[in-house]
Amino acid sequence: MMLRSTLLAGAAFAVLAAPAADAFTLHVLHINDFHSRIESVNGFDSTCSAEDEVAGECFGGAARVHAAITAKRAELEAAGENVIVLDAGDQFQGSLFFTAYSGAAELEMMNGIGFDAMVVGNHEFDLGPEPLQQFVAGAEFPVIFGNTDVTGDNMLAPLDRDSVILEVGGEKIGILGVVAEDTAETSSPGPSVSFGSAAETLAKGVLDLEAEGVNKIIALTHVGVPADLRLAAEVPGLDAIVGGHSHTLFSNSIEGAAQPYPLQAPGPDGTTVPIVQAGAYSKYLGHLVLTFDEGGIVTAAEGDTMLLDASVVPDEAILARIGEMGAPIAELRARVVGEIAGDVDGSRETCRTVECPMGNLVAEAMLDRVKGQGVSIIIQNGGGLRASIAGGTVTMGDVLTVLPFQNTLSTFN
C-alpha cells in the first residue's frame, strides 16, 4: 500500500485534491492506555474530586469517553460516513476499580461504548491469564492477541485471535495486532504465555489478509512509537498504524503534543505509513481519517486528537453506574493518610527520564519502612510510578493511583 500525497514540511495535514468518486473514506476513532481511569482524572492523572468536576477541571473518565465516542460516531454515521472504533491496549491497571474488579469494570464500560476491536496491552497480563480470559470471553468485540503465543495456556488458547476483518460500508478492513515483545518482563503472563516477533507477525498477517482479498489493512499496536516507526519501515502492506504503550500525544492543536497527527513515517520502498496515538489515561480521543482509492491505496491521511475536557458532558447513565461500582471502595479511597505542602511530580515524562520528586518520595517511604533491617539503598523504577499528587490532603486513593501494582517490598543482603 502506498500513501500518495503532497506534504508540506511541518504541515498538519496532507495537501490533497478532491477525492475521486470511487474513493472510500474511513474514520477511525481510537484510544489507548486507558489504565482503568473509570472515573475522570485531574491534571495529575489522578482521580478527580467532585469539587474539581463542578469547577470544570476534570478530564476523561469512562462516562466522558462514552459520550465523546457516541456523539462523534452518530454525527459521522448521520452524514453517511464509515466509522470504526479501536482500542490499542492497556485497559487494565491503574485505579482502585481494577484492584477491586480485576478488569470487569473496564469490560463493562468498553461493551457499553461499542468498540470494534482491541489489541491486548502488556498490562492485560498483570494478574496472569485468568482475569484476561474472563475479559476476552465477556467482550462484545474482538480482542486481538497478535504476536502473543497462548497455545500452551488452556484458558487463553480457545480465545486466540491474530486479526479481524471488519465489514464497513461494503468494504473489508483488516485489523492486525501486536503487543510489546518484552511483555514477559514488564508484566506477569505466567510460564504458559510467550511473545514473538511483532514484525514477523504483522508481515504474515498482511499476506494472510491479502490472500482473503483484503486490501485495506490497519496495524493496531501496543509497542510504543519507536517500535511503530520500525514496523512501518519493515513491514510492507500496512496502510496505517494505530498505536499505544508509550502514552504519546499526537496532535496538531493541543499544546505540548510530542508528534503531529498523523506522523507520516517512511515505509518500505518509498511508501509512507501514517502513525497515530492518543496520549493516555482517557484524556484524549483520536480521530484518523483515511481515504483509499479503488485499489486500496491510501491517498489521504488526516485528523487530530480531541481533548476530553469539561466541554464534553459525561453520559449520565454511565456516571450512575460508576457510582454504584465505586461505592464499595469509596471508604478506602477517601481515607486520609497525610498532608503535603506542594505538588509532587510523578509524571511519566519526568520519572522515566531523570530523578523525580515522586521517585524520591516513594524511595524515602520504602527506606523508612525497612530502616530497622539495616537497609541503606532503595531502588524504585520509574515505570512503577503512575501519577502525580497535588498539594494538600493525601488520601489512600491518591497513593494507590500513584502505586497501583500489587507489588511486594523486598529486601536483600
XYZ file of C-alpha atoms in Angstrom:
413
model
C 0.000 0.000 0.000
C 1.350 3.438 -0.880
C 0.373 6.771 0.569
C 0.410 9.217 -2.321
C 0.099 12.815 -1.193
C 1.829 16.135 -1.407
C 3.198 17.049 2.017
C 4.251 20.495 3.147
C 7.126 20.436 5.648
C 5.679 20.709 9.138
C 2.101 20.844 7.850
C -0.587 19.195 9.940
C -2.454 17.649 7.013
C -1.706 16.312 3.561
C -2.495 18.697 0.694
C -4.912 16.792 -1.492
C -7.173 17.136 -4.447
C -10.847 16.298 -4.039
C -11.286 12.532 -3.669
C -12.395 10.602 -6.736
C -15.968 9.403 -6.930
C -14.926 5.799 -6.238
C -12.757 6.709 -3.238
C -13.515 5.086 0.127
C -13.162 7.169 3.297
C -12.779 5.549 6.709
C -12.983 7.345 10.057
C -11.017 5.642 12.840
C -11.858 6.728 16.392
C -9.282 5.402 18.840
C -7.990 5.429 22.403
C -5.077 3.707 24.113
C -3.627 3.188 27.590
C -6.893 3.823 29.431
C -5.356 2.269 32.556
C -8.571 1.823 34.488
C -9.432 5.522 34.578
C -13.086 4.662 35.088
C -13.581 7.946 36.909
C -12.465 11.274 35.473
C -8.918 12.452 36.164
C -7.335 15.737 37.168
C -4.294 17.408 35.649
C -2.078 14.951 37.525
C -3.842 11.899 36.026
C -5.234 11.011 39.471
C -8.925 10.639 40.319
C -10.674 13.993 40.034
C -12.636 15.268 43.013
C -16.312 16.192 42.887
C -15.358 19.802 43.576
C -12.951 19.892 40.633
C -15.579 18.281 38.400
C -18.030 21.049 39.262
C -15.293 23.603 38.590
C -14.731 22.133 35.121
C -11.187 20.988 35.866
C -11.550 17.271 35.115
C -10.746 15.181 32.043
C -11.729 11.840 30.602
C -13.248 9.011 32.585
C -15.380 6.251 31.098
C -18.573 8.343 31.089
C -16.871 11.153 29.147
C -15.177 8.728 26.722
C -18.565 7.072 26.176
C -20.232 10.416 25.470
C -17.491 11.593 23.096
C -17.364 8.404 21.038
C -21.151 8.044 20.911
C -21.626 11.627 19.740
C -18.851 11.562 17.147
C -19.909 8.206 15.747
C -23.543 9.322 15.488
C -22.510 12.556 13.779
C -20.366 10.759 11.216
C -22.846 7.981 10.516
C -25.654 10.531 10.074
C -23.506 12.128 7.383
C -23.125 8.758 5.650
C -19.522 8.221 6.735
C -17.820 4.917 7.563
C -16.644 4.631 11.198
C -14.742 2.110 13.314
C -13.695 2.416 16.981
C -10.396 0.865 18.123
C -8.535 0.417 21.403
C -4.743 -0.022 21.338
C -4.409 -1.827 24.658
C -3.788 -1.377 28.396
C -7.317 -1.076 29.694
C -6.084 -2.877 32.822
C -4.240 -1.481 35.861
C -4.187 1.991 37.299
C -7.065 2.612 39.716
C -8.960 1.038 42.594
C -11.591 -0.094 40.095
C -9.084 -2.522 38.647
C -7.845 -3.511 42.114
C -11.428 -4.278 43.152
C -12.870 -5.778 39.966
C -9.843 -7.231 38.095
C -10.943 -5.972 34.682
C -14.717 -6.425 34.958
C -15.328 -2.681 35.308
C -13.260 -1.871 32.226
C -15.041 -4.615 30.272
C -18.481 -3.269 31.147
C -17.504 0.242 30.051
C -15.996 -0.976 26.761
C -19.025 -3.112 25.914
C -21.231 -0.101 26.546
C -19.187 2.118 24.248
C -19.215 -0.420 21.439
C -15.626 -0.905 20.312
C -14.964 -2.725 17.040
C -11.593 -4.210 18.033
C -8.891 -4.115 20.707
C -5.337 -5.399 20.909
C -4.053 -6.700 24.231
C -1.559 -4.463 26.031
C 1.203 -5.658 28.307
C -0.784 -4.738 31.432
C -3.639 -7.014 30.401
C -1.362 -9.787 31.704
C -0.666 -8.216 35.111
C -2.811 -10.703 37.027
C -1.943 -13.699 34.892
C -4.132 -15.483 32.329
C -7.402 -15.915 34.277
C -8.626 -12.275 34.511
C -7.679 -11.742 30.862
C -9.573 -14.891 29.884
C -12.662 -13.586 31.655
C -12.273 -10.208 29.971
C -11.885 -11.635 26.451
C -14.687 -14.165 26.931
C -17.033 -11.384 28.037
C -16.015 -8.862 25.372
C -18.674 -7.993 22.797
C -15.877 -7.063 20.388
C -12.846 -8.982 19.080
C -9.667 -8.882 21.174
C -6.509 -9.480 19.127
C -3.558 -11.381 20.625
C -1.260 -10.981 17.602
C 2.297 -11.986 18.470
C 1.187 -13.422 21.823
C 1.627 -17.203 21.884
C -1.077 -18.662 24.131
C -1.159 -22.159 22.652
C 0.245 -23.541 25.910
C -2.443 -21.938 28.067
C -5.720 -23.837 28.403
C -7.701 -20.728 29.338
C -6.475 -18.359 26.628
C -5.808 -20.732 23.718
C -9.505 -21.116 22.736
C -9.784 -17.309 22.551
C -6.649 -16.713 20.450
C -7.087 -14.318 17.544
C -4.358 -12.755 15.390
C -6.525 -10.485 13.260
C -10.072 -9.423 12.481
C -11.835 -8.380 9.288
C -14.420 -5.624 9.729
C -17.140 -5.099 7.110
C -17.670 -1.349 6.789
C -19.557 0.426 4.020
C -19.332 -2.619 1.784
C -15.538 -2.820 2.191
C -13.313 -5.199 4.154
C -10.987 -3.587 6.705
C -8.268 -5.850 8.074
C -7.089 -5.195 11.634
C -3.821 -6.777 12.774
C -2.496 -6.537 16.322
C 0.809 -6.825 18.184
C 1.951 -6.190 21.761
C 5.413 -5.310 23.096
C 7.815 -8.208 22.771
C 9.167 -7.707 26.323
C 5.754 -8.184 27.965
C 7.023 -11.266 29.806
C 9.429 -8.930 31.657
C 7.095 -5.937 32.151
C 4.031 -7.918 33.228
C 3.077 -11.301 34.735
C 1.713 -13.511 31.953
C 2.984 -16.719 33.536
C 5.030 -19.563 32.022
C 2.316 -20.657 29.586
C 2.356 -17.395 27.573
C 5.183 -16.010 25.419
C 5.671 -13.208 22.910
C 7.138 -13.424 19.423
C 8.367 -11.007 16.779
C 5.966 -8.149 16.119
C 7.384 -7.556 12.636
C 7.106 -11.202 11.608
C 3.560 -11.428 12.969
C 2.446 -8.346 11.033
C 4.186 -9.421 7.831
C 2.472 -12.808 7.916
C -0.818 -11.180 8.835
C -0.668 -8.855 5.830
C -0.111 -11.794 3.470
C -2.952 -13.771 5.050
C -5.374 -10.847 4.785
C -4.389 -10.066 1.215
C -4.979 -13.731 0.351
C -8.543 -13.231 1.584
C -8.995 -10.242 -0.691
C -8.450 -7.552 1.938
C -6.560 -4.515 0.603
C -7.135 -2.070 3.475
C -5.035 -3.046 6.496
C -4.523 -1.244 9.813
C -1.992 -2.348 12.432
C -3.374 -1.915 15.969
C -0.226 -1.940 18.076
C 0.814 -1.766 21.710
C 4.552 -1.396 21.225
C 5.306 2.354 21.503
C 6.301 4.962 18.943
C 9.950 3.893 18.365
C 8.814 0.349 17.605
C 5.944 1.625 15.455
C 8.449 3.530 13.328
C 10.499 0.369 12.861
C 7.421 -1.655 11.964
C 6.328 0.963 9.437
C 9.737 0.748 7.771
C 9.997 -3.056 7.822
C 6.506 -4.421 7.095
C 5.079 -3.964 3.582
C 1.340 -3.565 3.147
C 0.371 -1.545 6.223
C -1.967 1.342 5.437
C -1.839 2.893 8.922
C -0.664 2.191 12.457
C -2.910 2.996 15.433
C -0.677 2.642 18.461
C -0.271 2.713 22.214
C 2.144 1.777 25.033
C 4.371 4.880 25.025
C 1.477 7.201 26.049
C 2.485 9.601 23.281
C 0.222 12.503 22.417
C -0.093 13.091 18.687
C -1.909 16.332 17.864
C -1.905 19.354 15.599
C -3.844 21.547 18.023
C -3.069 20.528 21.630
C -0.153 22.347 23.218
C 2.747 20.106 24.198
C 1.970 17.287 21.768
C 5.024 15.164 21.030
C 4.127 14.330 17.424
C 1.963 15.729 14.622
C -1.273 13.916 13.821
C -0.739 11.764 11.895
C 3.022 11.197 11.838
C 3.936 10.317 8.267
C 6.558 7.577 8.678
C 8.836 6.180 5.979
C 7.635 2.785 4.805
C 9.189 0.105 2.594
C 10.252 1.046 -0.934
C 9.462 4.740 -0.653
C 5.945 4.347 0.723
C 4.564 6.371 3.658
C 2.658 4.995 6.644
C 0.556 7.308 8.869
C 1.050 6.593 12.588
C -1.231 7.880 15.366
C -1.571 7.574 19.133
C -3.801 9.446 21.609
C -1.907 10.082 24.829
C -3.212 8.086 27.801
C -5.477 7.891 30.861
C -8.752 8.557 28.977
C -7.928 12.237 28.412
C -7.966 12.118 24.605
C -9.873 10.665 21.679
C -8.049 10.232 18.387
C -9.816 10.686 15.040
C -7.946 9.460 11.963
C -9.476 9.922 8.508
C -8.127 7.633 5.777
C -9.088 7.881 2.117
C -8.429 4.874 -0.140
C -8.596 4.644 -3.911
C -10.297 1.715 -5.638
C -7.091 -0.337 -5.382
C -6.843 0.067 -1.621
C -4.052 2.634 -1.748
C -4.228 5.417 0.840
C -4.436 8.757 -0.931
C -5.098 10.893 2.141
C -4.467 10.646 5.872
C -5.536 13.429 8.200
C -7.244 14.107 11.517
C -6.427 15.152 15.076
C -6.776 14.282 18.731
C -9.603 15.703 20.848
C -9.055 16.707 24.473
C -11.876 15.272 26.584
C -12.249 18.193 28.975
C -15.264 19.799 30.632
C -16.695 20.719 27.231
C -17.604 17.032 26.861
C -20.569 16.272 29.132
C -20.258 12.778 30.683
C -23.007 10.266 29.984
C -25.377 10.381 32.971
C -26.300 6.690 32.939
C -22.643 5.674 32.887
C -21.882 8.095 35.726
C -24.623 6.494 37.795
C -23.235 3.019 37.119
C -19.731 4.161 38.044
C -21.147 5.500 41.297
C -22.661 2.100 42.054
C -19.430 0.266 41.319
C -17.384 2.787 43.277
C -19.444 2.568 46.466
C -17.623 -0.454 47.956
C -14.215 1.169 47.519
C -15.190 4.715 48.494
C -14.237 4.330 52.169
C -10.754 3.014 51.384
C -10.177 5.641 48.727
C -11.235 8.514 50.992
C -9.053 7.512 53.938
C -6.652 10.395 54.707
C -3.036 9.290 55.084
C -1.191 12.606 55.222
C -0.620 16.158 54.083
C 1.939 17.559 51.630
C 2.953 21.187 51.253
C 3.041 21.248 47.459
C 2.563 19.250 44.280
C 4.698 16.130 43.844
C 5.657 15.424 40.224
C 5.294 11.768 39.316
C 4.660 12.234 35.610
C 5.843 9.718 33.065
C 7.712 12.439 31.178
C 9.830 13.230 34.247
C 10.166 9.987 36.183
C 11.160 7.861 33.185
C 13.821 10.355 32.185
C 15.519 11.849 35.257
C 15.412 11.742 39.035
C 11.953 12.958 40.044
C 10.210 14.154 43.225
C 7.748 11.242 43.334
C 10.556 8.747 42.917
C 12.404 10.326 45.818
C 9.258 10.361 47.976
C 8.454 6.707 47.307
C 12.054 5.622 47.832
C 12.245 7.513 51.124
C 8.957 5.932 52.250
C 10.233 2.454 51.457
C 13.506 3.156 53.232
C 11.594 4.329 56.300
C 9.544 1.119 56.280
C 12.587 -1.165 56.371
C 15.056 1.015 58.287
C 15.054 -1.485 61.153
C 16.557 -4.118 58.830
C 19.721 -2.165 58.214
C 18.811 -1.332 54.613
C 20.763 1.600 53.170
C 19.855 1.660 49.457
C 16.379 1.657 47.889
C 15.608 1.269 44.176
C 12.265 2.336 42.629
C 11.735 2.018 38.890
C 10.190 4.969 37.053
C 7.609 2.764 35.346
C 6.139 1.872 38.716
C 5.122 5.491 39.352
C 1.815 6.133 37.630
C 0.681 9.646 38.604
C 1.489 12.900 40.380
C -0.163 14.161 43.576
C -1.492 17.675 44.159
C -0.511 19.539 47.298
C -2.766 19.330 50.343
C -4.543 16.345 51.836
C -3.374 12.954 50.556
C -5.791 10.015 50.566
C -5.277 6.294 50.154
C -6.903 6.704 46.748
C -4.110 9.105 45.760
C -1.471 6.664 46.962
C -2.974 3.719 45.098
C -3.230 5.767 41.913
C 0.497 6.505 42.122
C 1.330 2.908 43.108
C -1.424 0.669 41.659
C 0.604 -2.510 41.259
C 0.243 -5.263 43.838
C 3.997 -5.447 44.410
C 5.877 -6.713 47.480
C 8.645 -4.672 49.063
C 11.664 -6.975 49.082
C 14.958 -6.569 50.942
C 18.289 -8.254 50.292
C 21.710 -8.589 51.857
